[in-house]
PDB file of C-alpha atoms in Angstrom:
ATOM      1  CA  MET A 198     186.706  71.848 133.808  1.00  0.00           C
ATOM      2  CA  THR A 199     185.444  74.995 131.583  1.00  0.00           C
ATOM      3  CA  THR A 200     182.029  76.488 131.539  1.00  0.00           C
ATOM      4  CA  SER A 201     180.765  77.045 128.041  1.00  0.00           C
ATOM      5  CA  ARG A 202     179.301  80.476 127.085  1.00  0.00           C
ATOM      6  CA  PRO A 203     176.103  80.448 125.258  1.00  0.00           C
ATOM      7  CA  ARG A 204     176.632  81.528 121.643  1.00  0.00           C
ATOM      8  CA  GLY A 205     174.456  84.475 120.153  1.00  0.00           C
ATOM      9  CA  LEU A 206     173.901  87.072 122.890  1.00  0.00           C
ATOM     10  CA  THR A 207     171.880  89.792 122.542  1.00  0.00           C
ATOM     11  CA  GLU A 208     173.213  93.230 122.059  1.00  0.00           C
ATOM     12  CA  GLN A 209     172.450  94.096 125.675  1.00  0.00           C
ATOM     13  CA  ALA A 210     174.016  90.844 127.299  1.00  0.00           C
ATOM     14  CA  ALA A 211     177.235  91.249 124.980  1.00  0.00           C
ATOM     15  CA  GLU A 212     177.871  94.732 126.343  1.00  0.00           C
ATOM     16  CA  SER A 213     177.000  93.785 129.952  1.00  0.00           C
ATOM     17  CA  ALA A 214     179.839  90.881 129.275  1.00  0.00           C
ATOM     18  CA  THR A 215     182.326  93.185 127.518  1.00  0.00           C
ATOM     19  CA  ASP A 216     181.915  95.405 130.505  1.00  0.00           C
ATOM     20  CA  SER A 217     182.547  92.955 132.969  1.00  0.00           C
ATOM     21  CA  ALA A 218     185.374  91.587 131.085  1.00  0.00           C
ATOM     22  CA  CYS A 219     187.514  94.942 130.962  1.00  0.00           C
ATOM     23  CA  ARG A 220     186.886  95.620 134.521  1.00  0.00           C
ATOM     24  CA  MET A 221     188.647  92.039 135.374  1.00  0.00           C
ATOM     25  CA  LEU A 222     191.211  92.813 132.966  1.00  0.00           C
ATOM     26  CA  LYS A 223     191.711  96.192 133.571  1.00  0.00           C
ATOM     27  CA  LEU A 224     190.999  97.800 130.354  1.00  0.00           C
ATOM     28  CA  PRO A 225     189.257 101.091 131.237  1.00  0.00           C
ATOM     29  CA  THR A 226     189.491 102.831 127.869  1.00  0.00           C
ATOM     30  CA  ILE A 227     188.113  99.705 125.982  1.00  0.00           C
ATOM     31  CA  ARG A 228     185.350  99.595 128.701  1.00  0.00           C
ATOM     32  CA  THR A 229     184.177 103.226 128.363  1.00  0.00           C
ATOM     33  CA  LYS A 230     184.796 103.590 124.303  1.00  0.00           C
ATOM     34  CA  PHE A 231     183.467  99.830 123.289  1.00  0.00           C
ATOM     35  CA  THR A 232     180.194 100.858 121.961  1.00  0.00           C
ATOM     36  CA  ASP A 233     180.897 103.824 120.336  1.00  0.00           C
ATOM     37  CA  MET A 234     184.007 102.142 118.600  1.00  0.00           C
ATOM     38  CA  ALA A 235     181.670  99.124 117.844  1.00  0.00           C
ATOM     39  CA  GLU A 236     179.122 101.716 116.038  1.00  0.00           C
ATOM     40  CA  THR A 237     181.814 103.058 114.146  1.00  0.00           C
ATOM     41  CA  ALA A 238     183.396  99.792 113.022  1.00  0.00           C
ATOM     42  CA  ALA A 239     179.833  98.586 111.849  1.00  0.00           C
ATOM     43  CA  ARG A 240     179.196 101.840 110.051  1.00  0.00           C
ATOM     44  CA  GLU A 241     182.817 101.532 108.305  1.00  0.00           C
ATOM     45  CA  GLN A 242     182.217  97.998 107.813  1.00  0.00           C
ATOM     46  CA  MET A 243     185.941  97.011 109.426  1.00  0.00           C
ATOM     47  CA  THR A 244     187.089  93.905 109.467  1.00  0.00           C
ATOM     48  CA  TYR A 245     187.148  91.751 113.122  1.00  0.00           C
ATOM     49  CA  THR A 246     190.656  92.250 113.146  1.00  0.00           C
ATOM     50  CA  GLY A 247     190.603  96.122 112.259  1.00  0.00           C
ATOM     51  CA  PHE A 248     188.484  96.637 115.255  1.00  0.00           C
ATOM     52  CA  LEU A 249     190.257  94.470 117.508  1.00  0.00           C
ATOM     53  CA  ALA A 250     193.559  96.465 116.373  1.00  0.00           C
ATOM     54  CA  GLU A 251     191.640 100.058 116.895  1.00  0.00           C
ATOM     55  CA  LEU A 252     190.426  98.949 120.662  1.00  0.00           C
ATOM     56  CA  LEU A 253     194.086  97.570 121.698  1.00  0.00           C
ATOM     57  CA  MET A 254     195.635 100.537 119.920  1.00  0.00           C
ATOM     58  CA  ALA A 255     192.710 102.785 122.047  1.00  0.00           C
ATOM     59  CA  GLU A 256     193.883 100.965 125.433  1.00  0.00           C
ATOM     60  CA  CYS A 257     197.863 101.436 124.618  1.00  0.00           C
ATOM     61  CA  ASP A 258     197.714 105.007 123.707  1.00  0.00           C
ATOM     62  CA  ASP A 259     195.469 106.166 127.129  1.00  0.00           C
ATOM     63  CA  ARG A 260     197.902 103.879 129.075  1.00  0.00           C
ATOM     64  CA  ALA A 261     201.059 105.749 127.868  1.00  0.00           C
ATOM     65  CA  ARG A 262     199.221 109.077 128.469  1.00  0.00           C
ATOM     66  CA  ARG A 263     198.393 108.056 132.053  1.00  0.00           C
ATOM     67  CA  ARG A 264     202.162 106.937 132.649  1.00  0.00           C
ATOM     68  CA  SER A 265     203.276 110.438 131.120  1.00  0.00           C
ATOM     69  CA  GLU A 266     201.074 112.053 133.545  1.00  0.00           C
ATOM     70  CA  ARG A 267     201.930 110.438 136.505  1.00  0.00           C
ATOM     71  CA  ARG A 268     205.728 110.891 135.793  1.00  0.00           C
ATOM     72  CA  ILE A 269     205.081 114.681 135.330  1.00  0.00           C
ATOM     73  CA  LYS A 270     203.206 114.673 138.403  1.00  0.00           C
ATOM     74  CA  ALA A 271     205.922 112.985 140.279  1.00  0.00           C
ATOM     75  CA  ALA A 272     208.432 115.455 139.092  1.00  0.00           C
ATOM     76  CA  GLY A 273     206.906 118.239 141.137  1.00  0.00           C
ATOM     77  CA  PHE A 274     207.034 121.245 138.580  1.00  0.00           C
ATOM     78  CA  PRO A 275     205.718 124.186 139.973  1.00  0.00           C
ATOM     79  CA  ARG A 276     203.857 125.056 136.989  1.00  0.00           C
ATOM     80  CA  GLN A 277     202.960 124.038 133.492  1.00  0.00           C
ATOM     81  CA  LYS A 278     205.911 124.919 130.512  1.00  0.00           C
ATOM     82  CA  SER A 279     206.184 123.538 127.008  1.00  0.00           C
ATOM     83  CA  LEU A 280     209.097 124.082 124.661  1.00  0.00           C
ATOM     84  CA  ARG A 281     206.131 124.993 122.186  1.00  0.00           C
ATOM     85  CA  GLU A 282     205.048 128.029 124.194  1.00  0.00           C
ATOM     86  CA  PHE A 283     208.483 129.434 124.482  1.00  0.00           C
ATOM     87  CA  ASP A 284     209.055 132.794 122.709  1.00  0.00           C
ATOM     88  CA  PHE A 285     212.212 132.397 120.908  1.00  0.00           C
ATOM     89  CA  GLU A 286     211.588 135.851 118.959  1.00  0.00           C
ATOM     90  CA  ALA A 287     211.554 137.461 122.462  1.00  0.00           C
ATOM     91  CA  ASN A 288     214.902 136.429 123.119  1.00  0.00           C
ATOM     92  CA  PRO A 289     217.229 135.823 120.434  1.00  0.00           C
ATOM     93  CA  SER A 290     220.357 134.875 122.505  1.00  0.00           C
ATOM     94  CA  ILE A 291     218.589 131.337 122.517  1.00  0.00           C
ATOM     95  CA  ASP A 292     219.220 128.863 119.448  1.00  0.00           C
ATOM     96  CA  PRO A 293     215.569 127.264 118.766  1.00  0.00           C
ATOM     97  CA  ALA A 294     217.364 124.344 116.814  1.00  0.00           C
ATOM     98  CA  VAL A 295     219.844 123.837 120.139  1.00  0.00           C
ATOM     99  CA  VAL A 296     216.765 123.650 122.522  1.00  0.00           C
ATOM    100  CA  HIS A 297     214.638 121.574 120.016  1.00  0.00           C
ATOM    101  CA  THR A 298     217.466 119.088 119.850  1.00  0.00           C
ATOM    102  CA  LEU A 299     217.740 119.156 123.763  1.00  0.00           C
ATOM    103  CA  GLY A 300     214.002 118.044 123.498  1.00  0.00           C
ATOM    104  CA  SER A 301     214.680 114.979 121.656  1.00  0.00           C
ATOM    105  CA  CYS A 302     215.981 113.711 125.071  1.00  0.00           C
ATOM    106  CA  GLU A 303     219.063 112.358 123.946  1.00  0.00           C
ATOM    107  CA  TRP A 304     221.093 113.836 126.360  1.00  0.00           C
ATOM    108  CA  VAL A 305     219.084 112.741 129.189  1.00  0.00           C
ATOM    109  CA  LYS A 306     219.576 109.069 127.525  1.00  0.00           C
ATOM    110  CA  LYS A 307     223.348 109.836 127.825  1.00  0.00           C
ATOM    111  CA  GLY A 308     223.432 111.000 131.170  1.00  0.00           C
ATOM    112  CA  GLN A 309     224.714 114.125 130.185  1.00  0.00           C
ATOM    113  CA  PRO A 310     224.257 117.826 132.000  1.00  0.00           C
ATOM    114  CA  LEU A 311     222.853 121.053 130.919  1.00  0.00           C
ATOM    115  CA  CYS A 312     223.334 124.547 132.399  1.00  0.00           C
ATOM    116  CA  LEU A 313     220.819 127.312 131.836  1.00  0.00           C
ATOM    117  CA  ILE A 314     222.773 130.535 132.652  1.00  0.00           C
ATOM    118  CA  GLY A 315     220.673 133.985 132.375  1.00  0.00           C
ATOM    119  CA  ASP A 316     219.126 136.806 134.270  1.00  0.00           C
ATOM    120  CA  SER A 317     215.735 137.059 135.752  1.00  0.00           C
ATOM    121  CA  GLY A 318     213.111 136.727 133.302  1.00  0.00           C
ATOM    122  CA  THR A 319     214.951 135.490 130.543  1.00  0.00           C
ATOM    123  CA  GLY A 320     213.258 131.994 130.076  1.00  0.00           C
ATOM    124  CA  LYS A 321     215.861 129.559 131.965  1.00  0.00           C
ATOM    125  CA  SER A 322     213.363 128.301 134.057  1.00  0.00           C
ATOM    126  CA  HIS A 323     210.725 128.053 131.573  1.00  0.00           C
ATOM    127  CA  LEU A 324     213.143 125.690 129.325  1.00  0.00           C
ATOM    128  CA  LEU A 325     214.322 123.620 132.593  1.00  0.00           C
ATOM    129  CA  ILE A 326     210.845 122.742 133.185  1.00  0.00           C
ATOM    130  CA  ALA A 327     209.957 122.617 129.411  1.00  0.00           C
ATOM    131  CA  LEU A 328     212.843 120.190 128.985  1.00  0.00           C
ATOM    132  CA  GLY A 329     212.335 118.256 132.458  1.00  0.00           C
ATOM    133  CA  THR A 330     208.410 117.553 131.180  1.00  0.00           C
ATOM    134  CA  GLU A 331     209.655 116.797 127.536  1.00  0.00           C
ATOM    135  CA  ALA A 332     211.852 114.097 129.418  1.00  0.00           C
ATOM    136  CA  ALA A 333     209.066 113.026 131.359  1.00  0.00           C
ATOM    137  CA  MET A 334     206.931 112.409 128.505  1.00  0.00           C
ATOM    138  CA  ASN A 335     209.594 109.963 126.683  1.00  0.00           C
ATOM    139  CA  GLY A 336     209.376 107.763 129.824  1.00  0.00           C
ATOM    140  CA  PHE A 337     212.713 109.246 131.816  1.00  0.00           C
ATOM    141  CA  ARG A 338     211.831 109.664 135.742  1.00  0.00           C
ATOM    142  CA  VAL A 339     212.319 113.267 136.343  1.00  0.00           C
ATOM    143  CA  LYS A 340     212.608 115.128 139.513  1.00  0.00           C
ATOM    144  CA  TYR A 341     212.498 119.096 140.055  1.00  0.00           C
ATOM    145  CA  THR A 342     213.851 120.860 142.979  1.00  0.00           C
ATOM    146  CA  LEU A 343     214.923 124.520 143.924  1.00  0.00           C
ATOM    147  CA  ALA A 344     218.412 124.303 144.979  1.00  0.00           C
ATOM    148  CA  THR A 345     217.784 125.937 148.511  1.00  0.00           C
ATOM    149  CA  LYS A 346     214.888 123.497 149.247  1.00  0.00           C
ATOM    150  CA  LEU A 347     217.403 120.390 148.066  1.00  0.00           C
ATOM    151  CA  VAL A 348     220.171 121.550 150.433  1.00  0.00           C
ATOM    152  CA  ASN A 349     217.668 122.168 153.675  1.00  0.00           C
ATOM    153  CA  GLU A 350     216.200 118.863 152.726  1.00  0.00           C
ATOM    154  CA  LEU A 351     219.929 117.107 152.605  1.00  0.00           C
ATOM    155  CA  VAL A 352     221.110 118.920 155.850  1.00  0.00           C
ATOM    156  CA  GLU A 353     217.609 117.801 157.698  1.00  0.00           C
ATOM    157  CA  ALA A 354     218.308 113.888 156.097  1.00  0.00           C
ATOM    158  CA  SER A 355     221.829 114.401 157.642  1.00  0.00           C
ATOM    159  CA  ASP A 356     220.739 115.309 161.261  1.00  0.00           C
ATOM    160  CA  ASP A 357     218.103 112.863 160.928  1.00  0.00           C
ATOM    161  CA  LYS A 358     221.007 110.214 159.814  1.00  0.00           C
ATOM    162  CA  GLN A 359     219.018 109.597 156.845  1.00  0.00           C
ATOM    163  CA  LEU A 360     221.645 111.258 154.287  1.00  0.00           C
ATOM    164  CA  GLY A 361     222.553 107.912 152.424  1.00  0.00           C
ATOM    165  CA  LYS A 362     218.815 106.995 151.416  1.00  0.00           C
ATOM    166  CA  THR A 363     218.062 110.507 150.691  1.00  0.00           C
ATOM    167  CA  ILE A 364     220.980 110.872 148.394  1.00  0.00           C
ATOM    168  CA  ALA A 365     220.304 107.815 146.737  1.00  0.00           C
ATOM    169  CA  ARG A 366     216.786 109.023 146.045  1.00  0.00           C
ATOM    170  CA  TYR A 367     217.884 111.601 144.445  1.00  0.00           C
ATOM    171  CA  GLY A 368     220.329 109.521 142.476  1.00  0.00           C
ATOM    172  CA  ARG A 369     217.925 107.382 140.996  1.00  0.00           C
ATOM    173  CA  VAL A 370     216.068 109.235 138.932  1.00  0.00           C
ATOM    174  CA  ASP A 371     217.036 109.859 135.166  1.00  0.00           C
ATOM    175  CA  LEU A 372     217.054 113.768 135.229  1.00  0.00           C
ATOM    176  CA  LEU A 373     217.448 115.953 138.566  1.00  0.00           C
ATOM    177  CA  CYS A 374     216.537 119.563 137.588  1.00  0.00           C
ATOM    178  CA  ILE A 375     217.571 122.230 139.827  1.00  0.00           C
ATOM    179  CA  ASP A 376     216.348 125.437 139.777  1.00  0.00           C
ATOM    180  CA  GLU A 377     217.579 128.975 141.167  1.00  0.00           C
ATOM    181  CA  LEU A 378     221.044 127.719 141.568  1.00  0.00           C
ATOM    182  CA  GLY A 379     223.208 130.914 142.561  1.00  0.00           C
ATOM    183  CA  TYR A 380     220.427 133.072 144.240  1.00  0.00           C
ATOM    184  CA  MET A 381     221.673 132.335 147.945  1.00  0.00           C
ATOM    185  CA  GLU A 382     225.122 131.726 149.552  1.00  0.00           C
ATOM    186  CA  LEU A 383     225.276 128.193 150.864  1.00  0.00           C
ATOM    187  CA  ASP A 384     227.385 127.618 153.864  1.00  0.00           C
ATOM    188  CA  ARG A 385     230.097 125.039 153.568  1.00  0.00           C
ATOM    189  CA  ARG A 386     228.217 121.957 155.060  1.00  0.00           C
ATOM    190  CA  GLY A 387     225.009 122.829 152.571  1.00  0.00           C
ATOM    191  CA  ALA A 388     227.653 122.871 149.331  1.00  0.00           C
ATOM    192  CA  GLU A 389     229.120 119.763 150.409  1.00  0.00           C
ATOM    193  CA  LEU A 390     226.013 117.841 150.891  1.00  0.00           C
ATOM    194  CA  LEU A 391     225.082 119.564 147.351  1.00  0.00           C
ATOM    195  CA  PHE A 392     228.466 118.144 145.823  1.00  0.00           C
ATOM    196  CA  GLN A 393     227.694 114.690 147.219  1.00  0.00           C
ATOM    197  CA  VAL A 394     224.400 114.666 145.356  1.00  0.00           C
ATOM    198  CA  LEU A 395     225.971 115.686 142.169  1.00  0.00           C
ATOM    199  CA  THR A 396     228.840 113.319 142.606  1.00  0.00           C
ATOM    200  CA  GLU A 397     226.386 110.534 143.114  1.00  0.00           C
ATOM    201  CA  ARG A 398     224.730 111.402 139.789  1.00  0.00           C
ATOM    202  CA  GLU A 399     227.965 112.105 137.749  1.00  0.00           C
ATOM    203  CA  GLU A 400     228.105 110.434 134.523  1.00  0.00           C
ATOM    204  CA  LYS A 401     225.235 107.845 135.055  1.00  0.00           C
ATOM    205  CA  ASN A 402     222.189 110.335 135.235  1.00  0.00           C
ATOM    206  CA  SER A 403     221.795 113.968 133.806  1.00  0.00           C
ATOM    207  CA  MET A 404     221.415 116.954 135.711  1.00  0.00           C
ATOM    208  CA  ALA A 405     220.072 120.364 134.245  1.00  0.00           C
ATOM    209  CA  ILE A 406     220.485 123.499 136.548  1.00  0.00           C
ATOM    210  CA  ALA A 407     219.373 127.283 135.722  1.00  0.00           C
ATOM    211  CA  SER A 408     221.090 129.917 137.574  1.00  0.00           C
ATOM    212  CA  ASN A 409     221.569 133.469 137.575  1.00  0.00           C
ATOM    213  CA  GLU A 410     225.083 133.612 137.955  1.00  0.00           C
ATOM    214  CA  SER A 411     227.568 132.953 135.273  1.00  0.00           C
ATOM    215  CA  PHE A 412     230.266 130.545 136.502  1.00  0.00           C
ATOM    216  CA  GLY A 413     232.310 132.962 137.473  1.00  0.00           C
ATOM    217  CA  GLY A 414     230.101 134.507 139.829  1.00  0.00           C
ATOM    218  CA  TRP A 415     229.328 130.938 141.786  1.00  0.00           C
ATOM    219  CA  THR A 416     231.886 131.735 144.274  1.00  0.00           C
ATOM    220  CA  LYS A 417     229.026 133.742 146.079  1.00  0.00           C
ATOM    221  CA  THR A 418     227.347 130.589 146.239  1.00  0.00           C
ATOM    222  CA  PHE A 419     229.953 128.213 147.081  1.00  0.00           C
ATOM    223  CA  THR A 420     232.656 129.851 149.011  1.00  0.00           C
ATOM    224  CA  ASP A 421     235.249 127.286 148.799  1.00  0.00           C
ATOM    225  CA  PRO A 422     236.967 127.783 145.595  1.00  0.00           C
ATOM    226  CA  ARG A 423     238.037 124.363 144.958  1.00  0.00           C
ATOM    227  CA  LEU A 424     234.482 123.253 145.901  1.00  0.00           C
ATOM    228  CA  CYS A 425     233.215 125.714 143.623  1.00  0.00           C
ATOM    229  CA  ALA A 426     235.459 124.236 140.875  1.00  0.00           C
ATOM    230  CA  ALA A 427     234.590 120.918 141.524  1.00  0.00           C
ATOM    231  CA  ILE A 428     230.760 121.530 141.241  1.00  0.00           C
ATOM    232  CA  VAL A 429     231.037 123.454 138.130  1.00  0.00           C
ATOM    233  CA  ASP A 430     233.188 120.422 136.442  1.00  0.00           C
ATOM    234  CA  ARG A 431     230.349 118.260 137.364  1.00  0.00           C
ATOM    235  CA  LEU A 432     227.953 120.086 135.899  1.00  0.00           C
ATOM    236  CA  THR A 433     229.441 120.955 132.628  1.00  0.00           C
ATOM    237  CA  PHE A 434     231.611 118.075 131.311  1.00  0.00           C
ATOM    238  CA  GLY A 435     230.442 116.502 128.312  1.00  0.00           C
ATOM    239  CA  GLY A 436     227.280 118.629 128.639  1.00  0.00           C
ATOM    240  CA  ALA A 437     225.317 121.761 126.987  1.00  0.00           C
ATOM    241  CA  ILE A 438     225.307 125.386 128.258  1.00  0.00           C
ATOM    242  CA  ILE A 439     222.835 127.641 127.209  1.00  0.00           C
ATOM    243  CA  GLU A 440     223.256 131.522 128.349  1.00  0.00           C
ATOM    244  CA  THR A 441     220.042 133.098 127.859  1.00  0.00           C
ATOM    245  CA  GLY A 442     221.355 136.594 128.058  1.00  0.00           C
ATOM    246  CA  THR A 443     220.598 139.548 130.373  1.00  0.00           C
ATOM    247  CA  ASP A 444     217.677 141.511 129.002  1.00  0.00           C
ATOM    248  CA  SER A 445     214.029 140.270 130.745  1.00  0.00           C
ATOM    249  CA  TYR A 446     211.595 139.722 128.012  1.00  0.00           C
ATOM    250  CA  ARG A 447     209.135 139.348 131.110  1.00  0.00           C
ATOM    251  CA  LEU A 448     209.793 142.882 132.313  1.00  0.00           C
ATOM    252  CA  ALA A 449     209.679 143.970 128.554  1.00  0.00           C
ATOM    253  CA  GLN A 450     206.483 142.127 128.226  1.00  0.00           C
ATOM    254  CA  THR A 451     204.934 143.830 131.604  1.00  0.00           C
ATOM    255  CA  ARG A 452     205.931 147.206 130.189  1.00  0.00           C
ATOM    256  CA  ALA A 453     204.290 146.655 127.129  1.00  0.00           C
ATOM    257  CA  ALA A 454     201.440 145.492 128.637  1.00  0.00           C
ATOM    258  CA  ALA A 455     200.974 148.541 131.022  1.00  0.00           C
ATOM    259  CA  GLY A 456     201.726 151.050 128.257  1.00  0.00           C
TER     260      GLY A 456
END
């Protein structure tokens, strides 16, 4: 048996009923914007269908924005960086067309790797975070971590007999961003554990790394030559390599500001 609703609600009763219905249906954007949008619809003489479409599109847009914000937060980026903020003129070594093509995230969709190689202050971490943010905004699950932090976590997980779960967790995300690879030498155990994560993701999900060492210098980080070669292979096969150069524009900006 259904209960009948009285027709001809007063304006106040209609607003109250709309508020209650939006709470029940979990439509927070419509609930907060309904009154203003109704006034605009009346003023612009919108049709009922047009007004309904505006309400639903506003709710959908806000839901998409909130999902994007949650994915960016879950990625664990240390700071906010965007492609729009990147100063390509300060670093002519980097081709804007290549970076903006990567910003479309087609490489993430295809599970391809990306390597950003260059000295400190040349923008590689900025690009790593910005491209990771673009991926999160495009609906991909992203995780950012420092190389040493990841290795330490893997070692602890191995000691606690949780290694399989930890590797699987890092294997599930669509894009794994590893920053500061090459800053510290890894012992054989740490290097082998990192290799397991890379193998778990190989040709399935994307990886992006930022390193201050060229591939030839990775033997300082991965002291076993064969293991080093295997890691380089997994991080470069079918992917993109961007060399950000050796001139620190961050240092140049600091010097310019000082005097």
